[in-house]
PDB file of C-alpha atoms and ligand atoms in Angstrom:
ATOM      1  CA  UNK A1167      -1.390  26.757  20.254  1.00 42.00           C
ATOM      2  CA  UNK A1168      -4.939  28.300  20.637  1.00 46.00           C
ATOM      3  CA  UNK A1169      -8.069  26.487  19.488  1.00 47.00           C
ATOM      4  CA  UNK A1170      -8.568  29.205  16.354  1.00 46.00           C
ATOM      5  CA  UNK A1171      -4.898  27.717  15.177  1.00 49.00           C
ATOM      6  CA  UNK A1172      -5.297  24.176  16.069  1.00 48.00           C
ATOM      7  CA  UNK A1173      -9.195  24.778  13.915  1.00 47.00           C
ATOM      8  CA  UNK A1174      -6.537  26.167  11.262  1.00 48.00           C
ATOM      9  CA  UNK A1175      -4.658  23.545  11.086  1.00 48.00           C
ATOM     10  CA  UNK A1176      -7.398  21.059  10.156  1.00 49.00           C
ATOM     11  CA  UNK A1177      -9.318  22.849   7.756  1.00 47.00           C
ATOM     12  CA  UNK A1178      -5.527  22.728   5.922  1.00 51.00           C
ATOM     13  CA  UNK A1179      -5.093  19.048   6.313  1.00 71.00           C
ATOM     14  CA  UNK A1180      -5.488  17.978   2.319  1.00 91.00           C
ATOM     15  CA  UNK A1181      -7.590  14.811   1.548  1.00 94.00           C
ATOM     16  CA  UNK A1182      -5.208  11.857   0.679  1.00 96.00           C
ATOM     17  CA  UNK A1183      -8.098   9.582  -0.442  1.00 96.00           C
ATOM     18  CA  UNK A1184     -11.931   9.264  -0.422  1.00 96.00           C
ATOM     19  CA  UNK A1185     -13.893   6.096  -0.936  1.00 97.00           C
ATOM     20  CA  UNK A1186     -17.591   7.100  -1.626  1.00 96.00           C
ATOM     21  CA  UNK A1187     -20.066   4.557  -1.289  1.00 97.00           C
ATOM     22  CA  UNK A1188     -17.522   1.434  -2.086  1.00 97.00           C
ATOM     23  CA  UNK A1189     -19.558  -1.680  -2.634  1.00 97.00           C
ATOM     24  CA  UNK A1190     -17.805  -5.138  -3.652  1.00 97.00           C
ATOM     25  CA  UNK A1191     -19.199  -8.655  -4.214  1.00 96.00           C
ATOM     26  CA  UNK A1192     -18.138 -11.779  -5.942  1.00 92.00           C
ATOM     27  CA  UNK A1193     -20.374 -13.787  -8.194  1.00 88.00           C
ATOM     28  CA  UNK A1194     -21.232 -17.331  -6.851  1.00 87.00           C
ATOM     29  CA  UNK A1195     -22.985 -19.555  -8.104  1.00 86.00           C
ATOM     30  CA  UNK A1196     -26.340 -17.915  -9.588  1.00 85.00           C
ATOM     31  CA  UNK A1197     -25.801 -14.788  -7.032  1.00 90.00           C
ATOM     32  CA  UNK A1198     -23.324 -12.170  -5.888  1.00 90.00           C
ATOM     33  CA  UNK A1199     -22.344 -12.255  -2.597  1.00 91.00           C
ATOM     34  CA  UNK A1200     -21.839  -8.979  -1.180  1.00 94.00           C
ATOM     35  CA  UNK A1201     -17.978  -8.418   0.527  1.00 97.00           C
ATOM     36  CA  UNK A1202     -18.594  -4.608   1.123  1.00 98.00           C
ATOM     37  CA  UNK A1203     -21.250  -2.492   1.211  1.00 97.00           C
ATOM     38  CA  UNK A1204     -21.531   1.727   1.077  1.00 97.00           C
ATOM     39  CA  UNK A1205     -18.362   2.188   2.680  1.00 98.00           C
ATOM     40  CA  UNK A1206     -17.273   6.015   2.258  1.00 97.00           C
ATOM     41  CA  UNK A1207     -14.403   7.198   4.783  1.00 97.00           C
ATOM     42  CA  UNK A1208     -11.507   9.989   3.852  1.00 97.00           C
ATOM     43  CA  UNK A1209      -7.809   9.470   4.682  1.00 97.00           C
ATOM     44  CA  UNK A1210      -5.827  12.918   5.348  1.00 96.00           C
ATOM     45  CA  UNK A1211      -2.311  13.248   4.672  1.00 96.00           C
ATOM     46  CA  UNK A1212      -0.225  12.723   7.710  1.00 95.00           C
ATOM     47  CA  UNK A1213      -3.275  10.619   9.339  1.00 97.00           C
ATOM     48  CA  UNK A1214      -2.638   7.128  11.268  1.00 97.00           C
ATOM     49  CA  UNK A1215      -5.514   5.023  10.389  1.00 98.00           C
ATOM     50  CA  UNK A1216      -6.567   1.755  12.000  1.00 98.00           C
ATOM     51  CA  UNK A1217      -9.156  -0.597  10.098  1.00 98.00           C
ATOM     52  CA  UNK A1218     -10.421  -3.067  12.886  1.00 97.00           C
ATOM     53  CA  UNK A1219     -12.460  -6.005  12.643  1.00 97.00           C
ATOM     54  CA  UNK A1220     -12.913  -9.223  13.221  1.00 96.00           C
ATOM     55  CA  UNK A1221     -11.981 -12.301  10.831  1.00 94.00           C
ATOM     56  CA  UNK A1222     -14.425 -12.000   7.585  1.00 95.00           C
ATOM     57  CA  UNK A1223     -15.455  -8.660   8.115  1.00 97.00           C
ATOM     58  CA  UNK A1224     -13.926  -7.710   4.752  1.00 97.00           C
ATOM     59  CA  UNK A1225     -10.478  -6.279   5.432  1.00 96.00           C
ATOM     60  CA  UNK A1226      -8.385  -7.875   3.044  1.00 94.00           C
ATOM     61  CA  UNK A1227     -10.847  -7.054   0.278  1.00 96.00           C
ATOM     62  CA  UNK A1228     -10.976  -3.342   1.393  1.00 96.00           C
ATOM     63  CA  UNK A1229      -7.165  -3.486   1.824  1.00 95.00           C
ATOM     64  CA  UNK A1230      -6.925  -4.763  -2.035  1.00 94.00           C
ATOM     65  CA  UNK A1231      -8.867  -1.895  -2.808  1.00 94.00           C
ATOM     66  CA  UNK A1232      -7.173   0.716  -1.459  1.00 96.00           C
ATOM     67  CA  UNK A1233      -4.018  -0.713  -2.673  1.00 95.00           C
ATOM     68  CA  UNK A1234      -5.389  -0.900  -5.998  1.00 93.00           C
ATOM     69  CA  UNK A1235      -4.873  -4.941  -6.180  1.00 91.00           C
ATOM     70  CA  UNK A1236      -8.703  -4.913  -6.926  1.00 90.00           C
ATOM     71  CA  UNK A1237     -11.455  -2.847  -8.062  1.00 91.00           C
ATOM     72  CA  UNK A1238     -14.532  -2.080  -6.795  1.00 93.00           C
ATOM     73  CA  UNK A1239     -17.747  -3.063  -8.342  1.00 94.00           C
ATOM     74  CA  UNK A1240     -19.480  -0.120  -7.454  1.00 94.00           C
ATOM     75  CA  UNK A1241     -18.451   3.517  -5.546  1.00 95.00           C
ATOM     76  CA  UNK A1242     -15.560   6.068  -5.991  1.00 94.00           C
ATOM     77  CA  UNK A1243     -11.933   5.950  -5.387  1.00 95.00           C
ATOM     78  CA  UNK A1244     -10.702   9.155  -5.374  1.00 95.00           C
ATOM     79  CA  UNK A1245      -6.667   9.599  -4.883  1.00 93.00           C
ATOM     80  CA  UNK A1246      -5.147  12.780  -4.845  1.00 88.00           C
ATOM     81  CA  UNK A1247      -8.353  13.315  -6.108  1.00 78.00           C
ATOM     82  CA  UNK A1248      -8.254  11.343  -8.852  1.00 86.00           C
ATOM     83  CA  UNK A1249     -10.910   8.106  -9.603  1.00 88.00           C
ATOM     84  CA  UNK A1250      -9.170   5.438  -9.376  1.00 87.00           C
ATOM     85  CA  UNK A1251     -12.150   2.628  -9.091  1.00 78.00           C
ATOM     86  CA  UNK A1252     -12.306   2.481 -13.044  1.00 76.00           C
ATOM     87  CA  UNK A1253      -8.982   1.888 -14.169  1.00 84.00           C
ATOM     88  CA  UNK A1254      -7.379  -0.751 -16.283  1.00 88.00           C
ATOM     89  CA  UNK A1255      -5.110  -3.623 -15.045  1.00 89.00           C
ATOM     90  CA  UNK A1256      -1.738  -1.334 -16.077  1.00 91.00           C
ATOM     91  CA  UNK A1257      -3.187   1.900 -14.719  1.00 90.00           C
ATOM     92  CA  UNK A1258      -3.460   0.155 -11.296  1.00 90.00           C
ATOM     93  CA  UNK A1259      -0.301  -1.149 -11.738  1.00 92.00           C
ATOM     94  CA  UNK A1260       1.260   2.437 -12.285  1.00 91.00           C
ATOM     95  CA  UNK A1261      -0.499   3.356  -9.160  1.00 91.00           C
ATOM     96  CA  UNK A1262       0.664   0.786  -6.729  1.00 92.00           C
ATOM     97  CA  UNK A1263       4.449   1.129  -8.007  1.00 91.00           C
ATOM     98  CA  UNK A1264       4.496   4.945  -7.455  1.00 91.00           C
ATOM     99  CA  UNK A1265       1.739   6.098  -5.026  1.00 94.00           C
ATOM    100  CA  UNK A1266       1.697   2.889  -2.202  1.00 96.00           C
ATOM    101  CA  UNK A1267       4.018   0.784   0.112  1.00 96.00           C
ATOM    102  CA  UNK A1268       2.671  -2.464   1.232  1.00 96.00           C
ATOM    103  CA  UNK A1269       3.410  -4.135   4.398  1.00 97.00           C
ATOM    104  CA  UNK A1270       2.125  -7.565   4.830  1.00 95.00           C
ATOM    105  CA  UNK A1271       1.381 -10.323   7.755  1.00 94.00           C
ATOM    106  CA  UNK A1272       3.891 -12.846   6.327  1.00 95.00           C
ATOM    107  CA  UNK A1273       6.826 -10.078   4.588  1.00 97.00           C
ATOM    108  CA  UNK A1274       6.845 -11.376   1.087  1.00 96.00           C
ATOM    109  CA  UNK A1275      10.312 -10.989   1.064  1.00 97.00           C
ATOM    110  CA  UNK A1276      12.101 -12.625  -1.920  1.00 97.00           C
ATOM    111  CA  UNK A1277      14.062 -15.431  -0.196  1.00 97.00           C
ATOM    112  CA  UNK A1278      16.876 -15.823  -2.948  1.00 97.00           C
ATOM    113  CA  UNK A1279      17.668 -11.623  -2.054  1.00 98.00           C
ATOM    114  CA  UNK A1280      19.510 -10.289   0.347  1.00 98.00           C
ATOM    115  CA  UNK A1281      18.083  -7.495   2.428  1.00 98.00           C
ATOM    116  CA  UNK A1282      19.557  -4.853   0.306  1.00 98.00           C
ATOM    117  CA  UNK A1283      18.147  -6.161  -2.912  1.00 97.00           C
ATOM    118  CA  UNK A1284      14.748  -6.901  -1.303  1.00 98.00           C
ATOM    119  CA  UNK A1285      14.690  -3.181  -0.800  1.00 98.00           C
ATOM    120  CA  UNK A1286      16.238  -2.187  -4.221  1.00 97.00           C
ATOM    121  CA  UNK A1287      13.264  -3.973  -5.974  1.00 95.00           C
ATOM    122  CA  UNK A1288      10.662  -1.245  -6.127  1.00 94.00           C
ATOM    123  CA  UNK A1289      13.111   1.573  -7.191  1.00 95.00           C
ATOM    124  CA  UNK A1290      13.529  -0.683 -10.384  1.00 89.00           C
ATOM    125  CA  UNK A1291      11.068   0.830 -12.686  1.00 87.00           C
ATOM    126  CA  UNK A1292      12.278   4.106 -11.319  1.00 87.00           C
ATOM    127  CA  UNK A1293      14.810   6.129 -14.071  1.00 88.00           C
ATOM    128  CA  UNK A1294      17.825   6.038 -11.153  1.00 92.00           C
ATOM    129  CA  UNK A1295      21.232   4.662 -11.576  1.00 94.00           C
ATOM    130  CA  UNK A1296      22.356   1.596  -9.615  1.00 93.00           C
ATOM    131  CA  UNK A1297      24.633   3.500  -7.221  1.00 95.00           C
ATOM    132  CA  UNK A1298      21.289   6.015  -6.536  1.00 96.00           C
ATOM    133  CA  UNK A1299      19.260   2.357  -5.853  1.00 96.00           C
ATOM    134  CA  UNK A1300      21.784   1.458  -3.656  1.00 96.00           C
ATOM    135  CA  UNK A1301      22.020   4.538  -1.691  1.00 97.00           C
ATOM    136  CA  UNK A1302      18.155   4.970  -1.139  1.00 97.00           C
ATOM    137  CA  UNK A1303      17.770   1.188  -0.239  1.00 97.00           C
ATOM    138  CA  UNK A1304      20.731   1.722   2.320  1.00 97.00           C
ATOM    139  CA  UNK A1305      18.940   4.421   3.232  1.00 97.00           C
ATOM    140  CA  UNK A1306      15.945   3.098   4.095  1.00 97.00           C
ATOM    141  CA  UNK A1307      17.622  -0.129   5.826  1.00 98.00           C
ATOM    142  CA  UNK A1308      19.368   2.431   8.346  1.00 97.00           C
ATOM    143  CA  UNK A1309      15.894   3.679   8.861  1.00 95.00           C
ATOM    144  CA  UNK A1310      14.651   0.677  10.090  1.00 96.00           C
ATOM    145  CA  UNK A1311      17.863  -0.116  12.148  1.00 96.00           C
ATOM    146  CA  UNK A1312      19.226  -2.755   9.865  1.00 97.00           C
ATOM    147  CA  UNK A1313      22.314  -1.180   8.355  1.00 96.00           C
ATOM    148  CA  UNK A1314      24.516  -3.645   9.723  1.00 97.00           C
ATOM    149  CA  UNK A1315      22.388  -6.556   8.015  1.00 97.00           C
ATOM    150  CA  UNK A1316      22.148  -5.412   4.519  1.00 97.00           C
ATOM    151  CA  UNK A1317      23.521  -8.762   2.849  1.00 97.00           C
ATOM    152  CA  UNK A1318      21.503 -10.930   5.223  1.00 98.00           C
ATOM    153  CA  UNK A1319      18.488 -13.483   3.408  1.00 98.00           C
ATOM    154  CA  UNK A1320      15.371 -13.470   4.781  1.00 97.00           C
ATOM    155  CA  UNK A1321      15.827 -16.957   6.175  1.00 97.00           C
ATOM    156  CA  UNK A1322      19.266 -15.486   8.372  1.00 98.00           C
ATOM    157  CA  UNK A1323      17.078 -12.776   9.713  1.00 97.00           C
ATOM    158  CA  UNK A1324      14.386 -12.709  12.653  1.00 96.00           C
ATOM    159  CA  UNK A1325      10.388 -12.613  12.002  1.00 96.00           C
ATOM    160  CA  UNK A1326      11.086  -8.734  13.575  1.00 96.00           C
ATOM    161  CA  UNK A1327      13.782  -8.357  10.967  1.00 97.00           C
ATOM    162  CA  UNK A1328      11.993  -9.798   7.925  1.00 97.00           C
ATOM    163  CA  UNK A1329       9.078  -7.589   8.493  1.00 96.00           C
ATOM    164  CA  UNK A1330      11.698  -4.501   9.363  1.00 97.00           C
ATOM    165  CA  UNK A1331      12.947  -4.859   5.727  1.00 98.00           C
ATOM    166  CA  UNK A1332       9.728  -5.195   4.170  1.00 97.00           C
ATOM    167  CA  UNK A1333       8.959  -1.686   5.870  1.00 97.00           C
ATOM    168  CA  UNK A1334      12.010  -0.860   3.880  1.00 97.00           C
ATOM    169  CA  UNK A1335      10.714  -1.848   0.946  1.00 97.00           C
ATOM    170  CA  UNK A1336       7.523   0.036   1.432  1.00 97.00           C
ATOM    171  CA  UNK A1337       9.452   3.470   2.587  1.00 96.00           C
ATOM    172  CA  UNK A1338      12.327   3.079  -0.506  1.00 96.00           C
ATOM    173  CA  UNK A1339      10.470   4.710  -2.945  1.00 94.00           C
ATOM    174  CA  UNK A1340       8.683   7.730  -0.908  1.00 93.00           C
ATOM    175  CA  UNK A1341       5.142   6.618  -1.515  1.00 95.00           C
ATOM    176  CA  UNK A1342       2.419   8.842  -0.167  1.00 94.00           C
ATOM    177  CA  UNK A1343       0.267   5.802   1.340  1.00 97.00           C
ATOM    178  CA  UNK A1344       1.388   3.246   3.679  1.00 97.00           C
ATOM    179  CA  UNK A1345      -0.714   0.372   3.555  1.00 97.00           C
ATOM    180  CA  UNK A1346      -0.030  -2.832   5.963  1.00 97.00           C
ATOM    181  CA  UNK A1347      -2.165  -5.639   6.505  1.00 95.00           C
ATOM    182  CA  UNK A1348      -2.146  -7.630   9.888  1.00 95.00           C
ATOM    183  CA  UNK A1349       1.933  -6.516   9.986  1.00 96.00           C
ATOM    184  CA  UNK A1350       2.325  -8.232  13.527  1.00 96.00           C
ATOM    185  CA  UNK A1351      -0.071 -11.058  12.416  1.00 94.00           C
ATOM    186  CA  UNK A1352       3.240 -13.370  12.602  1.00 93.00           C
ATOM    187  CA  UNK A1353       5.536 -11.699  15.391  1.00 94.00           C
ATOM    188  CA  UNK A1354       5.291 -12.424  18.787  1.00 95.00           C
ATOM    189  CA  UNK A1355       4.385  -9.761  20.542  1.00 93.00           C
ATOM    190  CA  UNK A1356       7.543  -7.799  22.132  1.00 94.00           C
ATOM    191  CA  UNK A1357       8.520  -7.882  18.550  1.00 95.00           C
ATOM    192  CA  UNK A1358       5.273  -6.996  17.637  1.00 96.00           C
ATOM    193  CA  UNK A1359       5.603  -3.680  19.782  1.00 96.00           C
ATOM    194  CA  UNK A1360       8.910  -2.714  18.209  1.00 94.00           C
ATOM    195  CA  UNK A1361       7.010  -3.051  14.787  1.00 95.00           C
ATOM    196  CA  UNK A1362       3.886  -1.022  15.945  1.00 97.00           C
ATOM    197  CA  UNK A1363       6.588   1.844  17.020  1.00 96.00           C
ATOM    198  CA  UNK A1364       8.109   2.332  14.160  1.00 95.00           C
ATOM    199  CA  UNK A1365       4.776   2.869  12.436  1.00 96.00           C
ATOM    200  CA  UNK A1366       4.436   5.344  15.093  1.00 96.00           C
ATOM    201  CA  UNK A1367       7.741   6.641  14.531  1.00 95.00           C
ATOM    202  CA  UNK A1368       6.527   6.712  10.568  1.00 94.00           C
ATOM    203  CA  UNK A1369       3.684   8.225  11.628  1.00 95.00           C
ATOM    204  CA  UNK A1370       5.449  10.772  13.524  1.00 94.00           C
ATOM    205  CA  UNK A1371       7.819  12.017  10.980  1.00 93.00           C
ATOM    206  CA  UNK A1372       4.412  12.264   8.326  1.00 93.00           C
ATOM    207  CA  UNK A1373       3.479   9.205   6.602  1.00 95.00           C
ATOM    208  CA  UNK A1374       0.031   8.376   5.626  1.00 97.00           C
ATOM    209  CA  UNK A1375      -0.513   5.115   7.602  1.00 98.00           C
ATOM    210  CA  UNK A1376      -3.744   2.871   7.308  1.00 98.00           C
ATOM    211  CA  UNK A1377      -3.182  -0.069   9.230  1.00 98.00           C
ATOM    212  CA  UNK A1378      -5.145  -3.361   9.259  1.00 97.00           C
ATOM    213  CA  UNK A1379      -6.065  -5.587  12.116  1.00 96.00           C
ATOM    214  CA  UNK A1380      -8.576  -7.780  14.354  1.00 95.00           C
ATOM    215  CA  UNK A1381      -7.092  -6.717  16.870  1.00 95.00           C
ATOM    216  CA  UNK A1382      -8.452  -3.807  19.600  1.00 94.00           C
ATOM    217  CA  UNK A1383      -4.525  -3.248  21.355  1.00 95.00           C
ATOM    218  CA  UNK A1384      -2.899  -3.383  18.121  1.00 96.00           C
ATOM    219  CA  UNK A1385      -5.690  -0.927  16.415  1.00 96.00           C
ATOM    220  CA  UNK A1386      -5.302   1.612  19.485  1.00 95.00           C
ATOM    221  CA  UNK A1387      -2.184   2.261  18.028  1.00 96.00           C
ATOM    222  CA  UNK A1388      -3.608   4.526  15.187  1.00 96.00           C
ATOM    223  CA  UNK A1389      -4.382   7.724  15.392  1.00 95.00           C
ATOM    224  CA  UNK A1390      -8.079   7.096  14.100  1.00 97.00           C
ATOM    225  CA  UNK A1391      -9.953   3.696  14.111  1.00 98.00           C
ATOM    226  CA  UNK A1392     -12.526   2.681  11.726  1.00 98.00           C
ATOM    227  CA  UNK A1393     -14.219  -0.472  12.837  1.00 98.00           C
ATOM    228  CA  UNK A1394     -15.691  -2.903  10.119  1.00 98.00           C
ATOM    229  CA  UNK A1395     -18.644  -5.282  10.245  1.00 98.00           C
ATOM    230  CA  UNK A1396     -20.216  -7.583   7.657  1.00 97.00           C
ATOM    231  CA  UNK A1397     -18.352  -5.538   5.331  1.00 98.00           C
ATOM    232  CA  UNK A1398     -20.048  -2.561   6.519  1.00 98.00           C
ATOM    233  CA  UNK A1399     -17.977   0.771   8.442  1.00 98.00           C
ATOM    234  CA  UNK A1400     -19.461   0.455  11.852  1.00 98.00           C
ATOM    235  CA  UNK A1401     -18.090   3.610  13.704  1.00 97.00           C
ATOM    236  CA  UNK A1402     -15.114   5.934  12.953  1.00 97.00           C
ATOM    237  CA  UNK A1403     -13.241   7.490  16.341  1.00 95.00           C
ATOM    238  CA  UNK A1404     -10.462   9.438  17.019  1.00 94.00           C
ATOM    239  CA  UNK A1405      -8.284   7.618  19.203  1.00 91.00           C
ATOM    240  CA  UNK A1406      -7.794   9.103  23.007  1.00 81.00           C
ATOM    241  CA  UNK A1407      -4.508   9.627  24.376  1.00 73.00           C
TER     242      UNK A1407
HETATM  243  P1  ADP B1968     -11.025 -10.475   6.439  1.00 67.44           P
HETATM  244  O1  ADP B1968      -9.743 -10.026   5.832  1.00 67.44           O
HETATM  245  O2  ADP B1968     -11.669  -9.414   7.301  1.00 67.44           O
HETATM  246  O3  ADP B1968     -10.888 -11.757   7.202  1.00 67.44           O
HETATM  247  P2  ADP B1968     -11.902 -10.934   3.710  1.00 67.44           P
HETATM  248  O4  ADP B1968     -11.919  -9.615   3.052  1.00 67.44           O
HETATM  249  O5  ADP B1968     -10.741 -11.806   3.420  1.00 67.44           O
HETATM  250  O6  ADP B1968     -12.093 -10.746   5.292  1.00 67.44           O
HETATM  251  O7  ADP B1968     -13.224 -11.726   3.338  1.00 67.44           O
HETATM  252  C1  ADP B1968     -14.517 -11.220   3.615  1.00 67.44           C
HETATM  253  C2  ADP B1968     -15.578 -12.160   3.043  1.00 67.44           C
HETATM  254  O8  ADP B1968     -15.493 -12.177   1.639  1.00 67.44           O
HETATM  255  C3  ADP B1968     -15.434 -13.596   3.493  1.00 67.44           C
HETATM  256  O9  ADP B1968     -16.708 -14.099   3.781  1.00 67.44           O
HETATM  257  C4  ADP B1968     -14.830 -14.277   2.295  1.00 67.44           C
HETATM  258  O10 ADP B1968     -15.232 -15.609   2.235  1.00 67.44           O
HETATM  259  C5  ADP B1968     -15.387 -13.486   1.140  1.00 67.44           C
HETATM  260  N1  ADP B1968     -14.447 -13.467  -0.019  1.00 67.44           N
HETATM  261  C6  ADP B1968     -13.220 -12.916  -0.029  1.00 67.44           C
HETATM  262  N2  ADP B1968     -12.627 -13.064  -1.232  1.00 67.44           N
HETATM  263  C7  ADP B1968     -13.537 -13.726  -2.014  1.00 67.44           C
HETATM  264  C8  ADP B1968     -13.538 -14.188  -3.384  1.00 67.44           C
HETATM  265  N3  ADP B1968     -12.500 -13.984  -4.194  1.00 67.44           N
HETATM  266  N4  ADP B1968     -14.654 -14.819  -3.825  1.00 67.44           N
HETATM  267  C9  ADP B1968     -15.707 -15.012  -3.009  1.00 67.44           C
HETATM  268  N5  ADP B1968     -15.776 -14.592  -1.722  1.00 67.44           N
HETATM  269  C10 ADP B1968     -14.713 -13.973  -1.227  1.00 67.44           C
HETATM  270 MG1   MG B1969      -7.777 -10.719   6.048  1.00 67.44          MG
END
């Protein structure tokens, strides 16, 4: 490919989401204590993002943003460029069933399901039959490698396993955002590196992946890290490979 295509090719990557000058504090006290201040980045569709920093920088707070578990108290939010920072409890709600898949550092899998119905879970508020469930969560399972484990419980599974059936979970119902916080926060780390290549793997095939993390091996892994300070963006670099 020549540089006028590969130019091409960017100016057609569409704009997943925008944050424009995101601020966030909590009251204490008799002040507000500022979380995050004027932090404005875009996410492209198809883009592996890394947010690095280290611990209180304000990652899980911008991580409950863009997964719309929390609003901002002042800034835009623009998804498919729509503002999002406004809305009301259900709106978000609506959002985060249909738009995001979460990944998180300790799975928040439901220990009384089996794999299978872990997986089934988001696809309930979805208008599908139980046999169309079924075949999307097996689906997804196979994805991950776990086909042969579907009526495992978390507790008969590995840490690896656990969190390959929460990606599951996220992938089941096609969101357009991938969102995982600290994902090999509780894996040791050859495990770890199986997790961190299927996000690559994810990445490869054209999900929208921001990533969270302290730390700099696991962030390289990303496409694009953003580095976060004080609850301030600090720099913003395409990865070098
Ligand atoms: P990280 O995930 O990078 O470790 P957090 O986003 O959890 O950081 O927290 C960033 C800062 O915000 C910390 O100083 C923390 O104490 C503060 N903080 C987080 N949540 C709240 C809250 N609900 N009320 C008050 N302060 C909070
Ligand atoms: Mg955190």
């Amino acid at each position: 490919m020549d540089l006028a295509d590969s130019a091409d090719l960017e100016d057609n990557m569409s704009t997943l989401l925008a944050l424009e000058h995101i601020s966030k504090s909590y009251p204490m006290a008799n002040q507000d204590v500022p979380v995050l201040q004027d932090i404005t980045f875009t996410v492209n569709e198809g883009e592996f993002v890394t947010i690095m920093g280290p611990s209180g920088s304000g990652k899980t707070t911008l991580m409950h943003i863009l997964g719309c578990l929390d609003v901002p108290t002042e800034g835009h939010y623009r998804f498919h460029d729509k503002d999002l920072a406004h809305l009301s409890e259900m709106q978000l709600t609506r959002v985060r069933r249909e738009h995001i898949g979460f990944v998180f550092q300790n799975f928040n899998l439901l220990t009384t399901l089996n794999a299978l119905e872990n997986v089934t879970l988001p696809l309930i508020y979805q208008r599908l039959s139980r046999h169309e469930q079924q075949r999307r969560a097996r689906e997804a399972l196979a994805r991950v490698g776990l086909e042969h484990r579907l009526t495992y419980r978390p507790n008969q599974l590995s840490g690896g396993q656990q969190q390959r059936v929460a990606i599951a979970r996220a992938l089941v119902t096609r969101p357009p955002l991938i969102l995982a916080d600290e994902p090999t926060g509780n894996l040791d780390s050859q495990t770890g590196l199986e997790v961190l290549q299927l996000f690559q793997e994810l990445s490869q095939e054209g999900h929208t992946i921001v990533m969270i993390t302290h730390d700099r091996d696991v962030a390289k892994w990303g496409h694009r890290i953003l580095e976060i300070k004080d609850g301030r963006i600090v720099a913003d670099r395409e990865v070098n490979r």
